[in-house]
CSV table of C-alpha atoms in Angstrom, one decimal:
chain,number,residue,atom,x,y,z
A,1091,UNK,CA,0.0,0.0,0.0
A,1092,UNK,CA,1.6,3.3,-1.0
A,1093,UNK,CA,1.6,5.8,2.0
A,1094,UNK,CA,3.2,8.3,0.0
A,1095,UNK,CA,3.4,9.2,-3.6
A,1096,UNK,CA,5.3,12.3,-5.6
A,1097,UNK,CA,4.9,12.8,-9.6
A,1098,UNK,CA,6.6,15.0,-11.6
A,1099,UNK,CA,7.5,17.7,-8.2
A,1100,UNK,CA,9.8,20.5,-8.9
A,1101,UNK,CA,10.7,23.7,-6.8
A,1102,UNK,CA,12.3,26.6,-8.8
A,1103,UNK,CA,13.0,29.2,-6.3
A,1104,UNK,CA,14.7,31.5,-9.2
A,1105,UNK,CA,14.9,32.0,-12.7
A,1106,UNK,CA,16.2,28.7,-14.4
A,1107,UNK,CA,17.5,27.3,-11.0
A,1108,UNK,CA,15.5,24.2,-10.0
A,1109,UNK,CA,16.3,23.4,-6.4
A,1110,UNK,CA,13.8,19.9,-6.8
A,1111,UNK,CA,13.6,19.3,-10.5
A,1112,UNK,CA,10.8,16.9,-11.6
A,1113,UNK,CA,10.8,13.9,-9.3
A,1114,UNK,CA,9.1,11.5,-9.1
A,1115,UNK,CA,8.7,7.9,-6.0
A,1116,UNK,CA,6.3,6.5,-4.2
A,1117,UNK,CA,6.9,5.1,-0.4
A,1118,UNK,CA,4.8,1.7,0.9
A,1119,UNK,CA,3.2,1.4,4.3
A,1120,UNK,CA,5.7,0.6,6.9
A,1121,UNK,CA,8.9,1.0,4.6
A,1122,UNK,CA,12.1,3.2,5.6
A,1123,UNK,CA,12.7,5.0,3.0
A,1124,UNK,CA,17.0,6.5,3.0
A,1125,UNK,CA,16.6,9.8,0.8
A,1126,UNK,CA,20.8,11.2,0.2
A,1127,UNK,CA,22.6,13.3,-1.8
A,1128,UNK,CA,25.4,15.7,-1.2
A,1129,UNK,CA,24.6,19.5,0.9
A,1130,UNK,CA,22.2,21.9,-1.8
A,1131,UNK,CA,20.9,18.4,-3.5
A,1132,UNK,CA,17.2,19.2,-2.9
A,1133,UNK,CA,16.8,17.0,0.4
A,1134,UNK,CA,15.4,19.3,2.9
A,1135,UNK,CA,13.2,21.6,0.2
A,1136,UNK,CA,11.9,18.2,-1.0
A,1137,UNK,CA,10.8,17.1,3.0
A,1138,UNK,CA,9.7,20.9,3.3
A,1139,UNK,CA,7.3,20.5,0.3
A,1140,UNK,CA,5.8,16.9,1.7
A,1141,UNK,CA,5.3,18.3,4.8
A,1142,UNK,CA,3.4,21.5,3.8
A,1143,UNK,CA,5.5,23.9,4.3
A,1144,UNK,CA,6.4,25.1,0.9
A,1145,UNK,CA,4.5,24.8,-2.1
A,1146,UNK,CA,6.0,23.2,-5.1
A,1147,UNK,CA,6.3,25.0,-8.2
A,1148,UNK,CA,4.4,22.3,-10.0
A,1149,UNK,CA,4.2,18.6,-10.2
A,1150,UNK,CA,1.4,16.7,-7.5
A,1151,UNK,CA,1.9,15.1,-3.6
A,1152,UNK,CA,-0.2,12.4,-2.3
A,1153,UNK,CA,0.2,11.3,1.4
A,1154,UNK,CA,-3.0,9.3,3.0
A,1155,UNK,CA,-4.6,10.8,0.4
A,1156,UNK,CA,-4.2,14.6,1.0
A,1157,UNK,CA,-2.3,17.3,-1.0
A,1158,UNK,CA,0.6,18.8,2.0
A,1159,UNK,CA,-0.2,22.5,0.2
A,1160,UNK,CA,-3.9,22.1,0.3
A,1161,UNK,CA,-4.6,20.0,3.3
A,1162,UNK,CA,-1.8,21.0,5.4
A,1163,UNK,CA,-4.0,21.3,9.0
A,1164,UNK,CA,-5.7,17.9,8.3
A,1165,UNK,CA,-2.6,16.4,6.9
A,1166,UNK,CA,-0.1,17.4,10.7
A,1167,UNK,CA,-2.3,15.1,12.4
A,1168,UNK,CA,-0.7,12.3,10.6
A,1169,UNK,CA,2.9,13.4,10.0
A,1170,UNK,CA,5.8,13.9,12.4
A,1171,UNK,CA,9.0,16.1,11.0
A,1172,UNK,CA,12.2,16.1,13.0
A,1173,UNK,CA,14.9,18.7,11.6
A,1174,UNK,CA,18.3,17.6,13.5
A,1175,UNK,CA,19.3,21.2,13.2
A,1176,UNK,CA,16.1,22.8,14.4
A,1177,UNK,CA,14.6,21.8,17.6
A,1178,UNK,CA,10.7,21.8,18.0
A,1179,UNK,CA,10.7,21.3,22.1
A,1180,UNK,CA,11.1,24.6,24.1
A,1181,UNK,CA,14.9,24.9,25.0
A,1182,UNK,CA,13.9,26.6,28.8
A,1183,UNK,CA,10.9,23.8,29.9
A,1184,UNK,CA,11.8,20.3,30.1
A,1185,UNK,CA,10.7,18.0,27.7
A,1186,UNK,CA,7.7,16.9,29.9
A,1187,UNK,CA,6.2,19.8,29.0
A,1188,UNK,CA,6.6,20.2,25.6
A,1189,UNK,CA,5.1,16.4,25.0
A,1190,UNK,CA,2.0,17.7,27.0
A,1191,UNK,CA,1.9,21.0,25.1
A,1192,UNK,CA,2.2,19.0,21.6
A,1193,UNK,CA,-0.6,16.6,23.1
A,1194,UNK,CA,-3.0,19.9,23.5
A,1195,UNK,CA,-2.3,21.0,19.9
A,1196,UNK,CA,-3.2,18.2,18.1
A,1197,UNK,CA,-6.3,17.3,20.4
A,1198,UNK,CA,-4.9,14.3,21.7
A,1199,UNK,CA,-6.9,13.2,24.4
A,1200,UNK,CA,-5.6,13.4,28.0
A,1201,UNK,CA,-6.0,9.2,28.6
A,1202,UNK,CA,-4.4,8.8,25.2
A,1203,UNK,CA,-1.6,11.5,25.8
A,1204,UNK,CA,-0.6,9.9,29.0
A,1205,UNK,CA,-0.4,6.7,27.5
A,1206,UNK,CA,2.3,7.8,24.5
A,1207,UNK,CA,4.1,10.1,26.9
A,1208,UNK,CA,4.7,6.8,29.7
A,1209,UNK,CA,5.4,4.3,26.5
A,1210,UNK,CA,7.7,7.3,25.2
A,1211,UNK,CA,9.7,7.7,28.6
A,1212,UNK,CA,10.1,3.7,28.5
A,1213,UNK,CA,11.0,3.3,24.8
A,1214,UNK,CA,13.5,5.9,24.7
A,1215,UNK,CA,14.3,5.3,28.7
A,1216,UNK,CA,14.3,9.2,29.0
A,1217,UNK,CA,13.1,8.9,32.7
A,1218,UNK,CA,16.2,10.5,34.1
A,1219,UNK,CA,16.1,13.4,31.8
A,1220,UNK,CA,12.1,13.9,31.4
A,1221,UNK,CA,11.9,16.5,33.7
A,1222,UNK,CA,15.3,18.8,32.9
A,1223,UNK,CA,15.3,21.8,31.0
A,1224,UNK,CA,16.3,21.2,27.5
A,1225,UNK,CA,18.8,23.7,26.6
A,1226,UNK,CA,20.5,21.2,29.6
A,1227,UNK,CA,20.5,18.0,27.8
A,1228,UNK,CA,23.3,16.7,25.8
A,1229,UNK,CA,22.7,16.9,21.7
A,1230,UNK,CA,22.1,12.8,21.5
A,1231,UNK,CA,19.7,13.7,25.0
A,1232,UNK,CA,17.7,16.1,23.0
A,1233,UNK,CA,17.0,14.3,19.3
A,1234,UNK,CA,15.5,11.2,21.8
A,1235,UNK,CA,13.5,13.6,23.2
A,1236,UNK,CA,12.9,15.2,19.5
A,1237,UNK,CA,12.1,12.0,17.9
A,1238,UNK,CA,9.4,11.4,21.0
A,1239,UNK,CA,7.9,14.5,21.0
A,1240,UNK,CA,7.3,13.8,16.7
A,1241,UNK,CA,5.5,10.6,17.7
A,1242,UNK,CA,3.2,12.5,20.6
A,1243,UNK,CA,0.0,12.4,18.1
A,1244,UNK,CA,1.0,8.7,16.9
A,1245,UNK,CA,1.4,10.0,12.6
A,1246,UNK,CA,1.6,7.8,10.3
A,1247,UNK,CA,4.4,9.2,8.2
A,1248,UNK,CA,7.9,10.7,9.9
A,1249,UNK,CA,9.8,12.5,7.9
A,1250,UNK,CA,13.5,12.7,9.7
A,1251,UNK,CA,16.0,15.2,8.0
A,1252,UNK,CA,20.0,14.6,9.4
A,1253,UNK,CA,18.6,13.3,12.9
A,1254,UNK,CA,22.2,12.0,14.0
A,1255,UNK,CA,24.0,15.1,12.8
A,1256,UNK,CA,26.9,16.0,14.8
A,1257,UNK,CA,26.3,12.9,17.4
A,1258,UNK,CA,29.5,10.5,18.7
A,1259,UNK,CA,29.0,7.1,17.3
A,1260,UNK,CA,28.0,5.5,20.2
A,1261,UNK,CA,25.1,8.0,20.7
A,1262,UNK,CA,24.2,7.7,16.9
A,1263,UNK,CA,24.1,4.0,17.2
A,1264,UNK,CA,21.1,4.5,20.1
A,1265,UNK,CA,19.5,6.8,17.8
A,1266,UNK,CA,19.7,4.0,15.0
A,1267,UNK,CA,18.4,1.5,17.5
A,1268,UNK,CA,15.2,3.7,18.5
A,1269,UNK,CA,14.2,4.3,15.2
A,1270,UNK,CA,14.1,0.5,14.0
A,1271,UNK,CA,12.4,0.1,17.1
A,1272,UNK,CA,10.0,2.8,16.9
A,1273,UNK,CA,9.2,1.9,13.0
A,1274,UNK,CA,8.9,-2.0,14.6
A,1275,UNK,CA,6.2,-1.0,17.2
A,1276,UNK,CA,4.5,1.8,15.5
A,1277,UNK,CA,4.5,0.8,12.6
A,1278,UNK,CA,5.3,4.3,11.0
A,1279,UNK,CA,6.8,5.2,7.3
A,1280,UNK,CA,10.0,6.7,7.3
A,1281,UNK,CA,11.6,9.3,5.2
A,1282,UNK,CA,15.0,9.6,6.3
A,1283,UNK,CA,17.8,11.9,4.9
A,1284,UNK,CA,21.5,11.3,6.1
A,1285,UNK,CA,25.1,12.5,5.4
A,1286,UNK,CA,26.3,9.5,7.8
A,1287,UNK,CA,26.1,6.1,4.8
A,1288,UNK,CA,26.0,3.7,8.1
A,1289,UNK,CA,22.5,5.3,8.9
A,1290,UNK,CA,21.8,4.5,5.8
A,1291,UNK,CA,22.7,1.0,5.4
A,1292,UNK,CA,21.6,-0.1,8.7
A,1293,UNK,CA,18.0,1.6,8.8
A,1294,UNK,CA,17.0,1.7,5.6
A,1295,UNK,CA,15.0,-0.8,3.1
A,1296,UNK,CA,14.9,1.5,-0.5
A,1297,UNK,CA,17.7,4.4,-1.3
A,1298,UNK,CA,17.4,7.2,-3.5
A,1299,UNK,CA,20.0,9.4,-4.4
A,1300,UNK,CA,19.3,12.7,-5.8
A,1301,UNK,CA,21.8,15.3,-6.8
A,1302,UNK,CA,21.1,18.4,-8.5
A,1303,UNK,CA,17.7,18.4,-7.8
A,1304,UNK,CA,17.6,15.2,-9.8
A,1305,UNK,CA,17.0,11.4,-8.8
A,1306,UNK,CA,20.0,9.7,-10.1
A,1307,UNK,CA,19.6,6.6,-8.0
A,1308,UNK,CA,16.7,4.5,-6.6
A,1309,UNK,CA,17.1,0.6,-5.5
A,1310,UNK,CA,17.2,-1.4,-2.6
A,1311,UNK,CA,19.3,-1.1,-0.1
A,1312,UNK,CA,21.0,-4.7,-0.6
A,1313,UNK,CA,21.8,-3.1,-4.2
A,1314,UNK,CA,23.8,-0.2,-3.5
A,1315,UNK,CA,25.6,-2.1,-0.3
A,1316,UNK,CA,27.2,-4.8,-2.9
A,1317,UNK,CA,27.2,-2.4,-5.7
A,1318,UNK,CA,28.8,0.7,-4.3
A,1319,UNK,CA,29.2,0.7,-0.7
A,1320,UNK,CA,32.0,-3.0,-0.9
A,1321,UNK,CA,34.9,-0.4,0.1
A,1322,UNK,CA,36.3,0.8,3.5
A,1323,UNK,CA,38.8,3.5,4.6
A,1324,UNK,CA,41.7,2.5,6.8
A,1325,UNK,CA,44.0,5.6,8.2
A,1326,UNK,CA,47.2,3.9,10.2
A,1327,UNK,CA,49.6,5.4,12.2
A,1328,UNK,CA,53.0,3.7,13.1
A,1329,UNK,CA,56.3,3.8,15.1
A,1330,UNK,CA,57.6,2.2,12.5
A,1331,UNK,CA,58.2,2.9,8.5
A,1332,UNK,CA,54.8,1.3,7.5
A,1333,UNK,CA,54.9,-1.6,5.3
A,1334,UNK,CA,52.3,-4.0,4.2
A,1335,UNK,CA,52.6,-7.4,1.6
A,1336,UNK,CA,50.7,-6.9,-1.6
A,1337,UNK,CA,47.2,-8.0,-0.8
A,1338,UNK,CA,44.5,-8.4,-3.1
A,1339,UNK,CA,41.9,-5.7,-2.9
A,1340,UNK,CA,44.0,-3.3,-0.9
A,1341,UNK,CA,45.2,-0.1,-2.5
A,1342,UNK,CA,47.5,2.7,-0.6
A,1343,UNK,CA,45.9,5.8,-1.0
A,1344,UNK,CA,48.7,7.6,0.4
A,1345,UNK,CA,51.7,6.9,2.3
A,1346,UNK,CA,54.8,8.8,4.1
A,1347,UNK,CA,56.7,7.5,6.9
A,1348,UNK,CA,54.8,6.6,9.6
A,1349,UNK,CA,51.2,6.5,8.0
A,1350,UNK,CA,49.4,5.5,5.5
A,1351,UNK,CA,45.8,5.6,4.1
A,1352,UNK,CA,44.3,2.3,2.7
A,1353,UNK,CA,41.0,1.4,0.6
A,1354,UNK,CA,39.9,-2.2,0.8
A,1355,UNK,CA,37.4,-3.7,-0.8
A,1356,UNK,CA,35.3,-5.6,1.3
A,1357,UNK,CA,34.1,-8.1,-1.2
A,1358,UNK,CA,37.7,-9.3,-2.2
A,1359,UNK,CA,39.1,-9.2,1.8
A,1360,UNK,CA,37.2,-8.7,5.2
A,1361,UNK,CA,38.6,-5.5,7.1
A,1362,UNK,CA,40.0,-8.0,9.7
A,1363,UNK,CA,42.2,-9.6,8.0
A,1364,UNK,CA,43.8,-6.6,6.9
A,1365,UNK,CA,43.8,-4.8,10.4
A,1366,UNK,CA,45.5,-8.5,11.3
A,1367,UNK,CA,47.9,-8.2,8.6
A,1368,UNK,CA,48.3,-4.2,9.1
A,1369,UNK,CA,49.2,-5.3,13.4
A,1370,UNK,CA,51.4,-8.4,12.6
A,1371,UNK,CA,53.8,-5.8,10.5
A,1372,UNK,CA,53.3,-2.9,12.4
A,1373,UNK,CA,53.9,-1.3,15.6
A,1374,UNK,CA,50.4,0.4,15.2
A,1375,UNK,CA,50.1,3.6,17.4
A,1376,UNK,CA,46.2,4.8,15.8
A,1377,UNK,CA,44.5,3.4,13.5
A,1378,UNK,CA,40.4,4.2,12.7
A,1379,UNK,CA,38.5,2.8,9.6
A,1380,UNK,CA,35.9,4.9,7.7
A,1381,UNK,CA,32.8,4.5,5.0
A,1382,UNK,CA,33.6,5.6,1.7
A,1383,UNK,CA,32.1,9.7,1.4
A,1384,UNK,CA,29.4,10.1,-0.1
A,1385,UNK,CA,29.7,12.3,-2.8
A,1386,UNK,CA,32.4,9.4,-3.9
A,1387,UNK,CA,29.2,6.8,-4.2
A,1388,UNK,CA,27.6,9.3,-5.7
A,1389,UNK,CA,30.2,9.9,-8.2
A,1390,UNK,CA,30.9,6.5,-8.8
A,1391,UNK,CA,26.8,6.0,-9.8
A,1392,UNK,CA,27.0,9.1,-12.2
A,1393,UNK,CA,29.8,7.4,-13.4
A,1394,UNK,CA,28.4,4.0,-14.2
A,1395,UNK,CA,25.1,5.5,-15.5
């Protein structure tokens, strides 16, 4: 059952520059749906026009059967937005109050209301900060309480726009956690934009790319991982003049001295047997392994299409 669909949508906010230019996808009940592309790619204006908040230039929105320009009151009963850079909970109340607040604006009843809010403190065990100002809660503190107070009116579509940006990876791992959980139990259809490829890969079921306001990639998930995402990062520090044997799907990026930088394609060796190779060589002082960036997948699909 498609829960959201998008023809032909295109924002043009001046003379021949198309911010969103002509896209078109559909999103099914229940799906988590990983929408990427580099900074200015049309992300954001594209989650701004599905939500309601700005009008497209031309082209048609369906979500549960409402237009977001037309129906936009009727329609943020069912939705839930969280922008990781802009915070909808009141930085000087705790986040008690804004879920009680939220539950008064969209007419959720008081029985109901309590119900969410206790399921939302257990879920996202926010019981020891429930009742502390905002503005006094860590970053990966506050999108838990974000991505709680989104559910509040229990919507049917989230949209979620960068929700781990600038979180540590252990936080952005909880984050990861909660929303497979939440999607699990509530069984609510994601939109989710990212910078951060692991996000991606480990919440997502469908990707599409888009990149100058243009889709240039839409497939599963288990596509693009064996297609394009096969290849890690390894940066290594040493005591020692670094030195590795020739191994097969290992190239040095760069090397000088004491450090080197390694890509390794995972479908030809598995990162530990090179970090087992890289240590029985080595006297290794650092060493931290990274995703390939994005705008390099991105590249390499433009390339191969």
């Amino acid at each position: 059952m498609k829960i959201v669909e998008v023809k032909d949508l295109t924002k043009q906010f001046v003379k021949d520059k198309k911010a969103v230019d002509n896209i078109s996808f559909d999103i099914e009940k229940g799906e988590i749906l990983g929408f990427i592309g580099p900074n200015g790619a049309g992300k954001s204006t594209t989650i701004k026009m599905l939500s309601g908040i700005l009008t497209p230039t031309y082209g048609n929105i369906n979500i549960l059967g409402l237009n977001p320009t037309k129906d936009r009151k009727k329609l943020a009963k069912s939705i839930g937005t969280v922008f990781g850079q802009k915070s909808q909970l009141w930085m000087h109340l705790p986040p008690i109050d804004t879920f009680n607040l939220l539950g008064v604006i969209y007419d959720v009843k008081p029985k109901i209301l309590k119900e969410r809010i206790d399921k939302f403190i257990e879920l996202f065990e926010l019981a020891p900060i429930i009742n502390n100002q905002v503005r006094k809660l860590s970053l990966g503190e506050r999108i838990k309480c974000e991505i709680a107070a989104s559910l509040i009116h229990n919507p049917q579509v989230l949209f979620l726009d960068e929700p781990t940006i600038g979180l540590d990876v252990v936080i952005k791992k909880v984050i990861r956690d909660l929303i497979l959980k939440m999607n699990k139990e509530e069984q609510v259809t994601i939109l989710l934009t990212s910078h951060d490829i692991q996000d991606i890969e480990k919440l997502c079921d469908r990707v599409i790319i888009i990149n100058n306001g243009k889709i240039v990639f839409e497939n599963t998930m288990k596509y693009l991982k064996y297609n394009y995402l096969g290849k890690k990062l390894i940066s290594i520090k040493t005591e020692n003049n670094f030195n590795i044997p020739q191994i097969e799907g290992v190239s040095i990026l760069k090397q000088k001295d004491y450090s080197a930088k390694l890509e390794v394609d995972t479908k030809l060796n598995s990162i530990k047997d090179i970090i087992d190779t890289i240590v029985s060589t080595n006297n290794v002082l650092d060493i931290t392994i990274d995703d390939i960036p994005l705008e390099e997948v991105i590249g390499q699909i433009y390339k191969n299409n």
